[in-house]
Structure formats: C-alpha cells, structure tokens
Amino acid sequence: MPARDLALLTEAAREAGRIAMRHWRRDVKHWDKGGEHGPVSEADLAVNEMLKARLLAARPDYGWLSEETPDDPARLSRDTVFIIDPIDGTRAFIAGEESFSHSLAVAHQGRVTAGVVFLPAMDRIYVASESSPALRDGLPISASRADRLEGADVLTTKANLLPEKWPGGVPDLKRHFRASLAWRLCLAAEGRFDGMLTLRDAWEWDIAAGSLIAAKAGAVVSDRRGETLHFNTPGAMAEGVLALPPAAHAEAVRRLRG
C-alpha cells in the first residue's frame, strides 16, 4: 500500500501545483487567520478543496488532517490518515517567491508511510515511502555525513539559537533559512545543508512528508528532545524537529538537554 499511496500523493501534488501556479504572481486574495496562524490565500483553499476531494475519493477509509480544514476528532479513530499542507510557505507564495511547497503525507498508526513535497515554481519534487528510497526528481538523494554540529551548515532561525534554549551551550554552526519547513527537511535530505532544526512546536502538516524523506535519506529525525516523532496526535503538533546526521544529532540532543 505505501507504493500505491505514494503514486496517489504524487499525482495529487502535481495537480496542486497546477492550481497554485494559476494564482502565483497574480493579485491573489489573502488574509490573516489571526493569532499566530499566519496568512491564508484563496490558492491555499482551492488546493485544499481539490486535495480533499481527490484523495478521500481514492481512500474513503482514511482520516483527514489539513492546515486549511477545521479539525475533526474523528481522524483519531482511523488507523491511516492523510496529513496535508496545501501550501507550505504561504507568505513566500503571496510575495511571489519560489520557495513554497505542497506537503502531502500518509501516516499509519502514528508513523508516516508515504510523503511528497512538491515545489511547483521550481518544478522540483521529493518523494519517499517506507518501502522505497528518498528521491528528488526521480534520482536518489542522501543526507549529509557531517560528523560534528560545530561548523555545520544548518537551516534554522535566529530564535532557535538563543542561549536559554541550549543548556549545554549554543552550537557554533552556520545558519541558513528557507521559507518552507517542508522544503528545509528536504534540503537536509539531499545534503544541500548538513541538517535543519526548529525548536518551536511544529504542526504535523508542515513536517510529516519531509520527516520521512529526510529519514529515508539517512538523516536522524526526532523532536527536540531526541524522541521519535508521532503523527495523527490529538494536538497535531510535534515538540520541534531535528533532522541531522547521526553524530551531529546526538550532539544537538546533548546540548539541548544540558
């Protein structure tokens, strides 16, 4: 089933890209969702509507968790669930930047079994399933083999490197940033950077697909405590995300624990 689910997600992601590109760099309607939820655009909603109809028609017994759909606790009773971010990096999308993505995943009993991250403005697609390798545009990818966190090129924000968050000492790493959290995980997966980390709680739809892709590429992926990520949880959030080579990951966890 993971292979069939991956094929379904891939086709749906391509269609999502076609919808998004019809709105991109146009006068797209957008508004703020309030609180810390950020902006949403008419493109997010159009993509979400298509994905929900298409995916649930193909797998009516799966649950549904999406950033742009009011949460239904019924998903918690399903063994298998779609976890979707229609557009990850909506601010970048609205600004006409290329660094937005569609993040589509299937999780079974808490673990991700298939994932796709598609960046339509770049025509770049990352895929993986629990029974197949991590690929970018059909070619195998591998995570960095950096053996130290010190000096590593890591995708993160300034806020994640505040001293109070690192009882064991802030690592002296080279910081980089990209708008889409899903894409950051994929960039770690392909070794373009040595890894990524976010210490803030992360929505499952932002990280589900990318976490599997990074793990299948050889990165160690966990929450900020070094624990295994679980999906389709009641709160739909993870306690941060680390995706790093094994030695760098172990060092990060030690420093974070103090």
PDB file of N, CA, C and O in Angstrom, residues 38-110:
ATOM      1  N   GLY A  38      -0.913  32.895  11.005  1.00  0.00           N
ATOM      2  CA  GLY A  38      -0.362  33.423   9.770  1.00  0.00           C
ATOM      3  C   GLY A  38      -1.391  33.635   8.680  1.00  0.00           C
ATOM      4  O   GLY A  38      -2.603  33.535   8.898  1.00  0.00           O
ATOM      5  N   PRO A  39      -0.914  33.904   7.452  1.00  0.00           N
ATOM      6  CA  PRO A  39      -1.829  34.216   6.362  1.00  0.00           C
ATOM      7  C   PRO A  39      -2.363  32.966   5.666  1.00  0.00           C
ATOM      8  O   PRO A  39      -1.807  31.867   5.783  1.00  0.00           O
ATOM      9  N   VAL A  40      -3.451  33.172   4.932  1.00  0.00           N
ATOM     10  CA  VAL A  40      -4.004  32.151   4.055  1.00  0.00           C
ATOM     11  C   VAL A  40      -4.461  32.870   2.793  1.00  0.00           C
ATOM     12  O   VAL A  40      -4.826  34.054   2.842  1.00  0.00           O
ATOM     13  N   SER A  41      -4.434  32.190   1.673  1.00  0.00           N
ATOM     14  CA  SER A  41      -4.851  32.800   0.412  1.00  0.00           C
ATOM     15  C   SER A  41      -5.933  31.953  -0.236  1.00  0.00           C
ATOM     16  O   SER A  41      -6.174  30.805   0.146  1.00  0.00           O
ATOM     17  N   GLU A  42      -6.565  32.541  -1.257  1.00  0.00           N
ATOM     18  CA  GLU A  42      -7.569  31.787  -1.998  1.00  0.00           C
ATOM     19  C   GLU A  42      -6.944  30.564  -2.668  1.00  0.00           C
ATOM     20  O   GLU A  42      -7.607  29.551  -2.884  1.00  0.00           O
ATOM     21  N   ALA A  43      -5.652  30.638  -2.971  1.00  0.00           N
ATOM     22  CA  ALA A  43      -4.974  29.495  -3.574  1.00  0.00           C
ATOM     23  C   ALA A  43      -4.861  28.336  -2.579  1.00  0.00           C
ATOM     24  O   ALA A  43      -5.053  27.172  -2.947  1.00  0.00           O
ATOM     25  N   ASP A  44      -4.529  28.641  -1.305  1.00  0.00           N
ATOM     26  CA  ASP A  44      -4.477  27.599  -0.268  1.00  0.00           C
ATOM     27  C   ASP A  44      -5.797  26.843  -0.219  1.00  0.00           C
ATOM     28  O   ASP A  44      -5.818  25.602  -0.154  1.00  0.00           O
ATOM     29  N   LEU A  45      -6.895  27.599  -0.233  1.00  0.00           N
ATOM     30  CA  LEU A  45      -8.210  26.980  -0.097  1.00  0.00           C
ATOM     31  C   LEU A  45      -8.590  26.185  -1.338  1.00  0.00           C
ATOM     32  O   LEU A  45      -9.188  25.105  -1.225  1.00  0.00           O
ATOM     33  N   ALA A  46      -8.223  26.685  -2.513  1.00  0.00           N
ATOM     34  CA  ALA A  46      -8.525  25.958  -3.749  1.00  0.00           C
ATOM     35  C   ALA A  46      -7.748  24.651  -3.809  1.00  0.00           C
ATOM     36  O   ALA A  46      -8.291  23.598  -4.193  1.00  0.00           O
ATOM     37  N   VAL A  47      -6.483  24.702  -3.419  1.00  0.00           N
ATOM     38  CA  VAL A  47      -5.665  23.478  -3.405  1.00  0.00           C
ATOM     39  C   VAL A  47      -6.225  22.492  -2.384  1.00  0.00           C
ATOM     40  O   VAL A  47      -6.353  21.284  -2.652  1.00  0.00           O
ATOM     41  N   ASN A  48      -6.565  22.990  -1.215  1.00  0.00           N
ATOM     42  CA  ASN A  48      -7.103  22.123  -0.168  1.00  0.00           C
ATOM     43  C   ASN A  48      -8.386  21.431  -0.618  1.00  0.00           C
ATOM     44  O   ASN A  48      -8.573  20.223  -0.392  1.00  0.00           O
ATOM     45  N   GLU A  49      -9.266  22.193  -1.246  1.00  0.00           N
ATOM     46  CA  GLU A  49     -10.533  21.621  -1.704  1.00  0.00           C
ATOM     47  C   GLU A  49     -10.308  20.490  -2.712  1.00  0.00           C
ATOM     48  O   GLU A  49     -10.926  19.434  -2.619  1.00  0.00           O
ATOM     49  N   MET A  50      -9.406  20.733  -3.660  1.00  0.00           N
ATOM     50  CA  MET A  50      -9.109  19.696  -4.648  1.00  0.00           C
ATOM     51  C   MET A  50      -8.497  18.469  -3.986  1.00  0.00           C
ATOM     52  O   MET A  50      -8.901  17.331  -4.266  1.00  0.00           O
ATOM     53  N   LEU A  51      -7.521  18.677  -3.115  1.00  0.00           N
ATOM     54  CA  LEU A  51      -6.842  17.545  -2.487  1.00  0.00           C
ATOM     55  C   LEU A  51      -7.797  16.711  -1.640  1.00  0.00           C
ATOM     56  O   LEU A  51      -7.769  15.471  -1.696  1.00  0.00           O
ATOM     57  N   LYS A  52      -8.631  17.374  -0.872  1.00  0.00           N
ATOM     58  CA  LYS A  52      -9.554  16.628  -0.022  1.00  0.00           C
ATOM     59  C   LYS A  52     -10.504  15.780  -0.861  1.00  0.00           C
ATOM     60  O   LYS A  52     -10.719  14.589  -0.569  1.00  0.00           O
ATOM     61  N   ALA A  53     -11.054  16.378  -1.915  1.00  0.00           N
ATOM     62  CA  ALA A  53     -11.982  15.633  -2.766  1.00  0.00           C
ATOM     63  C   ALA A  53     -11.281  14.472  -3.457  1.00  0.00           C
ATOM     64  O   ALA A  53     -11.788  13.341  -3.480  1.00  0.00           O
ATOM     65  N   ARG A  54     -10.103  14.735  -4.005  1.00  0.00           N
ATOM     66  CA  ARG A  54      -9.405  13.709  -4.791  1.00  0.00           C
ATOM     67  C   ARG A  54      -8.870  12.569  -3.923  1.00  0.00           C
ATOM     68  O   ARG A  54      -9.044  11.391  -4.248  1.00  0.00           O
ATOM     69  N   LEU A  55      -8.248  12.918  -2.830  1.00  0.00           N
ATOM     70  CA  LEU A  55      -7.609  11.893  -2.007  1.00  0.00           C
ATOM     71  C   LEU A  55      -8.628  11.040  -1.255  1.00  0.00           C
ATOM     72  O   LEU A  55      -8.493   9.812  -1.176  1.00  0.00           O
ATOM     73  N   LEU A  56      -9.655  11.684  -0.693  1.00  0.00           N
ATOM     74  CA  LEU A  56     -10.647  10.897   0.045  1.00  0.00           C
ATOM     75  C   LEU A  56     -11.545  10.086  -0.888  1.00  0.00           C
ATOM     76  O   LEU A  56     -12.066   9.041  -0.488  1.00  0.00           O
ATOM     77  N   ALA A  57     -11.696  10.532  -2.126  1.00  0.00           N
ATOM     78  CA  ALA A  57     -12.425   9.708  -3.095  1.00  0.00           C
ATOM     79  C   ALA A  57     -11.654   8.429  -3.381  1.00  0.00           C
ATOM     80  O   ALA A  57     -12.242   7.351  -3.558  1.00  0.00           O
ATOM     81  N   ALA A  58     -10.323   8.531  -3.408  1.00  0.00           N
ATOM     82  CA  ALA A  58      -9.481   7.364  -3.678  1.00  0.00           C
ATOM     83  C   ALA A  58      -9.308   6.474  -2.450  1.00  0.00           C
ATOM     84  O   ALA A  58      -9.144   5.257  -2.582  1.00  0.00           O
ATOM     85  N   ARG A  59      -9.331   7.075  -1.235  1.00  0.00           N
ATOM     86  CA  ARG A  59      -9.128   6.316   0.004  1.00  0.00           C
ATOM     87  C   ARG A  59     -10.192   6.755   1.022  1.00  0.00           C
ATOM     88  O   ARG A  59      -9.893   7.452   2.000  1.00  0.00           O
ATOM     89  N   PRO A  60     -11.449   6.368   0.826  1.00  0.00           N
ATOM     90  CA  PRO A  60     -12.522   6.853   1.700  1.00  0.00           C
ATOM     91  C   PRO A  60     -12.414   6.401   3.151  1.00  0.00           C
ATOM     92  O   PRO A  60     -13.050   6.995   4.037  1.00  0.00           O
ATOM     93  N   ASP A  61     -11.610   5.392   3.414  1.00  0.00           N
ATOM     94  CA  ASP A  61     -11.460   4.903   4.785  1.00  0.00           C
ATOM     95  C   ASP A  61     -10.335   5.609   5.540  1.00  0.00           C
ATOM     96  O   ASP A  61     -10.120   5.346   6.725  1.00  0.00           O
ATOM     97  N   TYR A  62      -9.623   6.518   4.885  1.00  0.00           N
ATOM     98  CA  TYR A  62      -8.541   7.251   5.550  1.00  0.00           C
ATOM     99  C   TYR A  62      -9.112   8.474   6.277  1.00  0.00           C
ATOM    100  O   TYR A  62     -10.098   9.067   5.847  1.00  0.00           O
ATOM    101  N   GLY A  63      -8.455   8.873   7.338  1.00  0.00           N
ATOM    102  CA  GLY A  63      -8.792  10.114   8.004  1.00  0.00           C
ATOM    103  C   GLY A  63      -8.169  11.298   7.289  1.00  0.00           C
ATOM    104  O   GLY A  63      -7.393  11.141   6.335  1.00  0.00           O
ATOM    105  N   TRP A  64      -8.470  12.520   7.783  1.00  0.00           N
ATOM    106  CA  TRP A  64      -8.024  13.745   7.108  1.00  0.00           C
ATOM    107  C   TRP A  64      -7.561  14.772   8.135  1.00  0.00           C
ATOM    108  O   TRP A  64      -8.280  15.105   9.066  1.00  0.00           O
ATOM    109  N   LEU A  65      -6.335  15.257   7.942  1.00  0.00           N
ATOM    110  CA  LEU A  65      -5.780  16.331   8.761  1.00  0.00           C
ATOM    111  C   LEU A  65      -5.097  17.313   7.819  1.00  0.00           C
ATOM    112  O   LEU A  65      -4.150  16.942   7.118  1.00  0.00           O
ATOM    113  N   SER A  66      -5.588  18.535   7.778  1.00  0.00           N
ATOM    114  CA  SER A  66      -5.035  19.551   6.880  1.00  0.00           C
ATOM    115  C   SER A  66      -5.040  20.904   7.576  1.00  0.00           C
ATOM    116  O   SER A  66      -5.948  21.211   8.352  1.00  0.00           O
ATOM    117  N   GLU A  67      -4.048  21.710   7.246  1.00  0.00           N
ATOM    118  CA  GLU A  67      -3.988  23.048   7.828  1.00  0.00           C
ATOM    119  C   GLU A  67      -5.225  23.870   7.508  1.00  0.00           C
ATOM    120  O   GLU A  67      -5.664  24.686   8.326  1.00  0.00           O
ATOM    121  N   GLU A  68      -5.811  23.652   6.341  1.00  0.00           N
ATOM    122  CA  GLU A  68      -6.906  24.510   5.905  1.00  0.00           C
ATOM    123  C   GLU A  68      -8.287  23.866   6.032  1.00  0.00           C
ATOM    124  O   GLU A  68      -9.247  24.326   5.423  1.00  0.00           O
ATOM    125  N   THR A  69      -8.392  22.806   6.818  1.00  0.00           N
ATOM    126  CA  THR A  69      -9.684  22.183   7.101  1.00  0.00           C
ATOM    127  C   THR A  69      -9.907  22.181   8.611  1.00  0.00           C
ATOM    128  O   THR A  69      -9.016  21.769   9.353  1.00  0.00           O
ATOM    129  N   PRO A  70     -11.071  22.645   9.092  1.00  0.00           N
ATOM    130  CA  PRO A  70     -11.343  22.540  10.535  1.00  0.00           C
ATOM    131  C   PRO A  70     -11.131  21.109  11.016  1.00  0.00           C
ATOM    132  O   PRO A  70     -11.585  20.159  10.387  1.00  0.00           O
ATOM    133  N   ASP A  71     -10.419  20.979  12.114  1.00  0.00           N
ATOM    134  CA  ASP A  71     -10.046  19.639  12.576  1.00  0.00           C
ATOM    135  C   ASP A  71     -11.271  18.855  13.025  1.00  0.00           C
ATOM    136  O   ASP A  71     -12.139  19.374  13.730  1.00  0.00           O
ATOM    137  N   ASP A  72     -11.309  17.604  12.622  1.00  0.00           N
ATOM    138  CA  ASP A  72     -12.373  16.685  13.006  1.00  0.00           C
ATOM    139  C   ASP A  72     -11.751  15.575  13.854  1.00  0.00           C
ATOM    140  O   ASP A  72     -10.946  14.787  13.342  1.00  0.00           O
ATOM    141  N   PRO A  73     -12.104  15.480  15.140  1.00  0.00           N
ATOM    142  CA  PRO A  73     -11.519  14.455  16.010  1.00  0.00           C
ATOM    143  C   PRO A  73     -11.766  13.029  15.518  1.00  0.00           C
ATOM    144  O   PRO A  73     -11.109  12.099  15.998  1.00  0.00           O
ATOM    145  N   ALA A  74     -12.670  12.855  14.560  1.00  0.00           N
ATOM    146  CA  ALA A  74     -12.920  11.517  14.023  1.00  0.00           C
ATOM    147  C   ALA A  74     -11.661  10.910  13.425  1.00  0.00           C
ATOM    148  O   ALA A  74     -11.531   9.675  13.359  1.00  0.00           O
ATOM    149  N   ARG A  75     -10.703  11.762  13.005  1.00  0.00           N
ATOM    150  CA  ARG A  75      -9.467  11.233  12.419  1.00  0.00           C
ATOM    151  C   ARG A  75      -8.705  10.360  13.405  1.00  0.00           C
ATOM    152  O   ARG A  75      -7.963   9.446  13.001  1.00  0.00           O
ATOM    153  N   LEU A  76      -8.873  10.637  14.702  1.00  0.00           N
ATOM    154  CA  LEU A  76      -8.123   9.903  15.720  1.00  0.00           C
ATOM    155  C   LEU A  76      -8.544   8.442  15.802  1.00  0.00           C
ATOM    156  O   LEU A  76      -7.796   7.612  16.323  1.00  0.00           O
ATOM    157  N   SER A  77      -9.709   8.119  15.282  1.00  0.00           N
ATOM    158  CA  SER A  77     -10.173   6.730  15.297  1.00  0.00           C
ATOM    159  C   SER A  77      -9.748   5.963  14.047  1.00  0.00           C
ATOM    160  O   SER A  77     -10.025   4.767  13.939  1.00  0.00           O
ATOM    161  N   ARG A  78      -9.080   6.638  13.125  1.00  0.00           N
ATOM    162  CA  ARG A  78      -8.644   5.990  11.888  1.00  0.00           C
ATOM    163  C   ARG A  78      -7.203   5.512  12.016  1.00  0.00           C
ATOM    164  O   ARG A  78      -6.339   6.238  12.503  1.00  0.00           O
ATOM    165  N   ASP A  79      -6.953   4.288  11.553  1.00  0.00           N
ATOM    166  CA  ASP A  79      -5.579   3.774  11.562  1.00  0.00           C
ATOM    167  C   ASP A  79      -4.686   4.541  10.599  1.00  0.00           C
ATOM    168  O   ASP A  79      -3.486   4.699  10.843  1.00  0.00           O
ATOM    169  N   THR A  80      -5.258   5.000   9.497  1.00  0.00           N
ATOM    170  CA  THR A  80      -4.481   5.664   8.447  1.00  0.00           C
ATOM    171  C   THR A  80      -5.111   7.016   8.148  1.00  0.00           C
ATOM    172  O   THR A  80      -6.333   7.148   8.107  1.00  0.00           O
ATOM    173  N   VAL A  81      -4.256   8.023   7.931  1.00  0.00           N
ATOM    174  CA  VAL A  81      -4.759   9.387   7.759  1.00  0.00           C
ATOM    175  C   VAL A  81      -3.888  10.135   6.758  1.00  0.00           C
ATOM    176  O   VAL A  81      -2.676   9.923   6.688  1.00  0.00           O
ATOM    177  N   PHE A  82      -4.517  10.993   5.960  1.00  0.00           N
ATOM    178  CA  PHE A  82      -3.786  11.950   5.142  1.00  0.00           C
ATOM    179  C   PHE A  82      -3.407  13.138   6.023  1.00  0.00           C
ATOM    180  O   PHE A  82      -4.229  13.624   6.812  1.00  0.00           O
ATOM    181  N   ILE A  83      -2.157  13.610   5.884  1.00  0.00           N
ATOM    182  CA  ILE A  83      -1.703  14.803   6.599  1.00  0.00           C
ATOM    183  C   ILE A  83      -1.188  15.781   5.546  1.00  0.00           C
ATOM    184  O   ILE A  83      -0.182  15.508   4.885  1.00  0.00           O
ATOM    185  N   ILE A  84      -1.876  16.920   5.417  1.00  0.00           N
ATOM    186  CA  ILE A  84      -1.705  17.772   4.246  1.00  0.00           C
ATOM    187  C   ILE A  84      -1.457  19.228   4.627  1.00  0.00           C
ATOM    188  O   ILE A  84      -2.160  19.794   5.462  1.00  0.00           O
ATOM    189  N   ASP A  85      -0.469  19.833   3.984  1.00  0.00           N
ATOM    190  CA  ASP A  85      -0.349  21.288   3.982  1.00  0.00           C
ATOM    191  C   ASP A  85      -0.524  21.732   2.531  1.00  0.00           C
ATOM    192  O   ASP A  85       0.375  21.526   1.709  1.00  0.00           O
ATOM    193  N   PRO A  86      -1.667  22.323   2.201  1.00  0.00           N
ATOM    194  CA  PRO A  86      -1.921  22.684   0.800  1.00  0.00           C
ATOM    195  C   PRO A  86      -0.846  23.575   0.207  1.00  0.00           C
ATOM    196  O   PRO A  86      -0.404  23.358  -0.923  1.00  0.00           O
ATOM    197  N   ILE A  87      -0.431  24.604   0.965  1.00  0.00           N
ATOM    198  CA  ILE A  87       0.716  25.429   0.574  1.00  0.00           C
ATOM    199  C   ILE A  87       1.536  25.708   1.826  1.00  0.00           C
ATOM    200  O   ILE A  87       1.065  26.390   2.737  1.00  0.00           O
ATOM    201  N   ASP A  88       2.729  25.167   1.878  1.00  0.00           N
ATOM    202  CA  ASP A  88       3.649  25.435   2.980  1.00  0.00           C
ATOM    203  C   ASP A  88       4.562  26.571   2.537  1.00  0.00           C
ATOM    204  O   ASP A  88       5.259  26.461   1.525  1.00  0.00           O
ATOM    205  N   GLY A  89       4.539  27.660   3.292  1.00  0.00           N
ATOM    206  CA  GLY A  89       5.262  28.859   2.878  1.00  0.00           C
ATOM    207  C   GLY A  89       4.323  29.834   2.193  1.00  0.00           C
ATOM    208  O   GLY A  89       4.660  30.424   1.158  1.00  0.00           O
ATOM    209  N   THR A  90       3.135  30.025   2.774  1.00  0.00           N
ATOM    210  CA  THR A  90       2.134  30.900   2.149  1.00  0.00           C
ATOM    211  C   THR A  90       2.646  32.335   2.011  1.00  0.00           C
ATOM    212  O   THR A  90       2.362  32.999   1.009  1.00  0.00           O
ATOM    213  N   ARG A  91       3.401  32.818   2.996  1.00  0.00           N
ATOM    214  CA  ARG A  91       3.941  34.181   2.883  1.00  0.00           C
ATOM    215  C   ARG A  91       4.830  34.298   1.640  1.00  0.00           C
ATOM    216  O   ARG A  91       4.761  35.302   0.904  1.00  0.00           O
ATOM    217  N   ALA A  92       5.673  33.309   1.405  1.00  0.00           N
ATOM    218  CA  ALA A  92       6.533  33.320   0.220  1.00  0.00           C
ATOM    219  C   ALA A  92       5.695  33.260  -1.050  1.00  0.00           C
ATOM    220  O   ALA A  92       5.982  33.946  -2.042  1.00  0.00           O
ATOM    221  N   PHE A  93       4.642  32.453  -1.035  1.00  0.00           N
ATOM    222  CA  PHE A  93       3.750  32.347  -2.188  1.00  0.00           C
ATOM    223  C   PHE A  93       3.116  33.703  -2.503  1.00  0.00           C
ATOM    224  O   PHE A  93       3.113  34.161  -3.652  1.00  0.00           O
ATOM    225  N   ILE A  94       2.584  34.365  -1.478  1.00  0.00           N
ATOM    226  CA  ILE A  94       1.933  35.660  -1.671  1.00  0.00           C
ATOM    227  C   ILE A  94       2.935  36.693  -2.190  1.00  0.00           C
ATOM    228  O   ILE A  94       2.604  37.542  -3.020  1.00  0.00           O
ATOM    229  N   ALA A  95       4.181  36.604  -1.727  1.00  0.00           N
ATOM    230  CA  ALA A  95       5.222  37.547  -2.139  1.00  0.00           C
ATOM    231  C   ALA A  95       5.778  37.250  -3.525  1.00  0.00           C
ATOM    232  O   ALA A  95       6.619  38.003  -4.031  1.00  0.00           O
ATOM    233  N   GLY A  96       5.326  36.180  -4.148  1.00  0.00           N
ATOM    234  CA  GLY A  96       5.809  35.833  -5.480  1.00  0.00           C
ATOM    235  C   GLY A  96       7.144  35.120  -5.490  1.00  0.00           C
ATOM    236  O   GLY A  96       7.800  35.020  -6.534  1.00  0.00           O
ATOM    237  N   GLU A  97       7.551  34.598  -4.330  1.00  0.00           N
ATOM    238  CA  GLU A  97       8.816  33.856  -4.251  1.00  0.00           C
ATOM    239  C   GLU A  97       8.593  32.392  -4.656  1.00  0.00           C
ATOM    240  O   GLU A  97       7.471  31.890  -4.624  1.00  0.00           O
ATOM    241  N   GLU A  98       9.677  31.721  -4.993  1.00  0.00           N
ATOM    242  CA  GLU A  98       9.592  30.341  -5.481  1.00  0.00           C
ATOM    243  C   GLU A  98       9.562  29.307  -4.367  1.00  0.00           C
ATOM    244  O   GLU A  98       9.226  28.148  -4.615  1.00  0.00           O
ATOM    245  N   SER A  99       9.890  29.704  -3.141  1.00  0.00           N
ATOM    246  CA  SER A  99      10.173  28.733  -2.085  1.00  0.00           C
ATOM    247  C   SER A  99       8.941  28.296  -1.298  1.00  0.00           C
ATOM    248  O   SER A  99       8.992  28.148  -0.082  1.00  0.00           O
ATOM    249  N   PHE A 100       7.838  28.042  -1.988  1.00  0.00           N
ATOM    250  CA  PHE A 100       6.660  27.459  -1.350  1.00  0.00           C
ATOM    251  C   PHE A 100       6.494  26.039  -1.865  1.00  0.00           C
ATOM    252  O   PHE A 100       7.011  25.683  -2.936  1.00  0.00           O
ATOM    253  N   SER A 101       5.786  25.229  -1.094  1.00  0.00           N
ATOM    254  CA  SER A 101       5.656  23.823  -1.474  1.00  0.00           C
ATOM    255  C   SER A 101       4.280  23.285  -1.121  1.00  0.00           C
ATOM    256  O   SER A 101       3.531  23.898  -0.359  1.00  0.00           O
ATOM    257  N   HIS A 102       3.988  22.132  -1.679  1.00  0.00           N
ATOM    258  CA  HIS A 102       2.840  21.335  -1.271  1.00  0.00           C
ATOM    259  C   HIS A 102       3.388  20.134  -0.509  1.00  0.00           C
ATOM    260  O   HIS A 102       4.276  19.424  -1.005  1.00  0.00           O
ATOM    261  N   SER A 103       2.868  19.892   0.686  1.00  0.00           N
ATOM    262  CA  SER A 103       3.357  18.806   1.529  1.00  0.00           C
ATOM    263  C   SER A 103       2.224  17.810   1.772  1.00  0.00           C
ATOM    264  O   SER A 103       1.235  18.134   2.420  1.00  0.00           O
ATOM    265  N   LEU A 104       2.380  16.600   1.245  1.00  0.00           N
ATOM    266  CA  LEU A 104       1.334  15.577   1.308  1.00  0.00           C
ATOM    267  C   LEU A 104       1.916  14.309   1.917  1.00  0.00           C
ATOM    268  O   LEU A 104       2.985  13.841   1.489  1.00  0.00           O
ATOM    269  N   ALA A 105       1.231  13.749   2.904  1.00  0.00           N
ATOM    270  CA  ALA A 105       1.723  12.530   3.552  1.00  0.00           C
ATOM    271  C   ALA A 105       0.566  11.617   3.922  1.00  0.00           C
ATOM    272  O   ALA A 105      -0.579  12.049   4.070  1.00  0.00           O
ATOM    273  N   VAL A 106       0.903  10.350   4.085  1.00  0.00           N
ATOM    274  CA  VAL A 106       0.015   9.351   4.664  1.00  0.00           C
ATOM    275  C   VAL A 106       0.706   8.809   5.905  1.00  0.00           C
ATOM    276  O   VAL A 106       1.898   8.474   5.868  1.00  0.00           O
ATOM    277  N   ALA A 107      -0.025   8.760   7.004  1.00  0.00           N
ATOM    278  CA  ALA A 107       0.502   8.183   8.242  1.00  0.00           C
ATOM    279  C   ALA A 107      -0.374   7.009   8.656  1.00  0.00           C
ATOM    280  O   ALA A 107      -1.600   7.087   8.580  1.00  0.00           O
ATOM    281  N   HIS A 108       0.283   5.931   9.081  1.00  0.00           N
ATOM    282  CA  HIS A 108      -0.428   4.722   9.531  1.00  0.00           C
ATOM    283  C   HIS A 108      -0.002   4.419  10.954  1.00  0.00           C
ATOM    284  O   HIS A 108       1.188   4.258  11.240  1.00  0.00           O
ATOM    285  N   GLN A 109      -0.977   4.389  11.851  1.00  0.00           N
ATOM    286  CA  GLN A 109      -0.732   4.113  13.261  1.00  0.00           C
ATOM    287  C   GLN A 109       0.414   4.957  13.818  1.00  0.00           C
ATOM    288  O   GLN A 109       1.292   4.465  14.520  1.00  0.00           O
ATOM    289  N   GLY A 110       0.405   6.240  13.461  1.00  0.00           N
ATOM    290  CA  GLY A 110       1.333   7.187  14.045  1.00  0.00           C
ATOM    291  C   GLY A 110       2.631   7.402  13.310  1.00  0.00           C
ATOM    292  O   GLY A 110       3.388   8.315  13.657  1.00  0.00           O
TER     293      GLY A 110
END
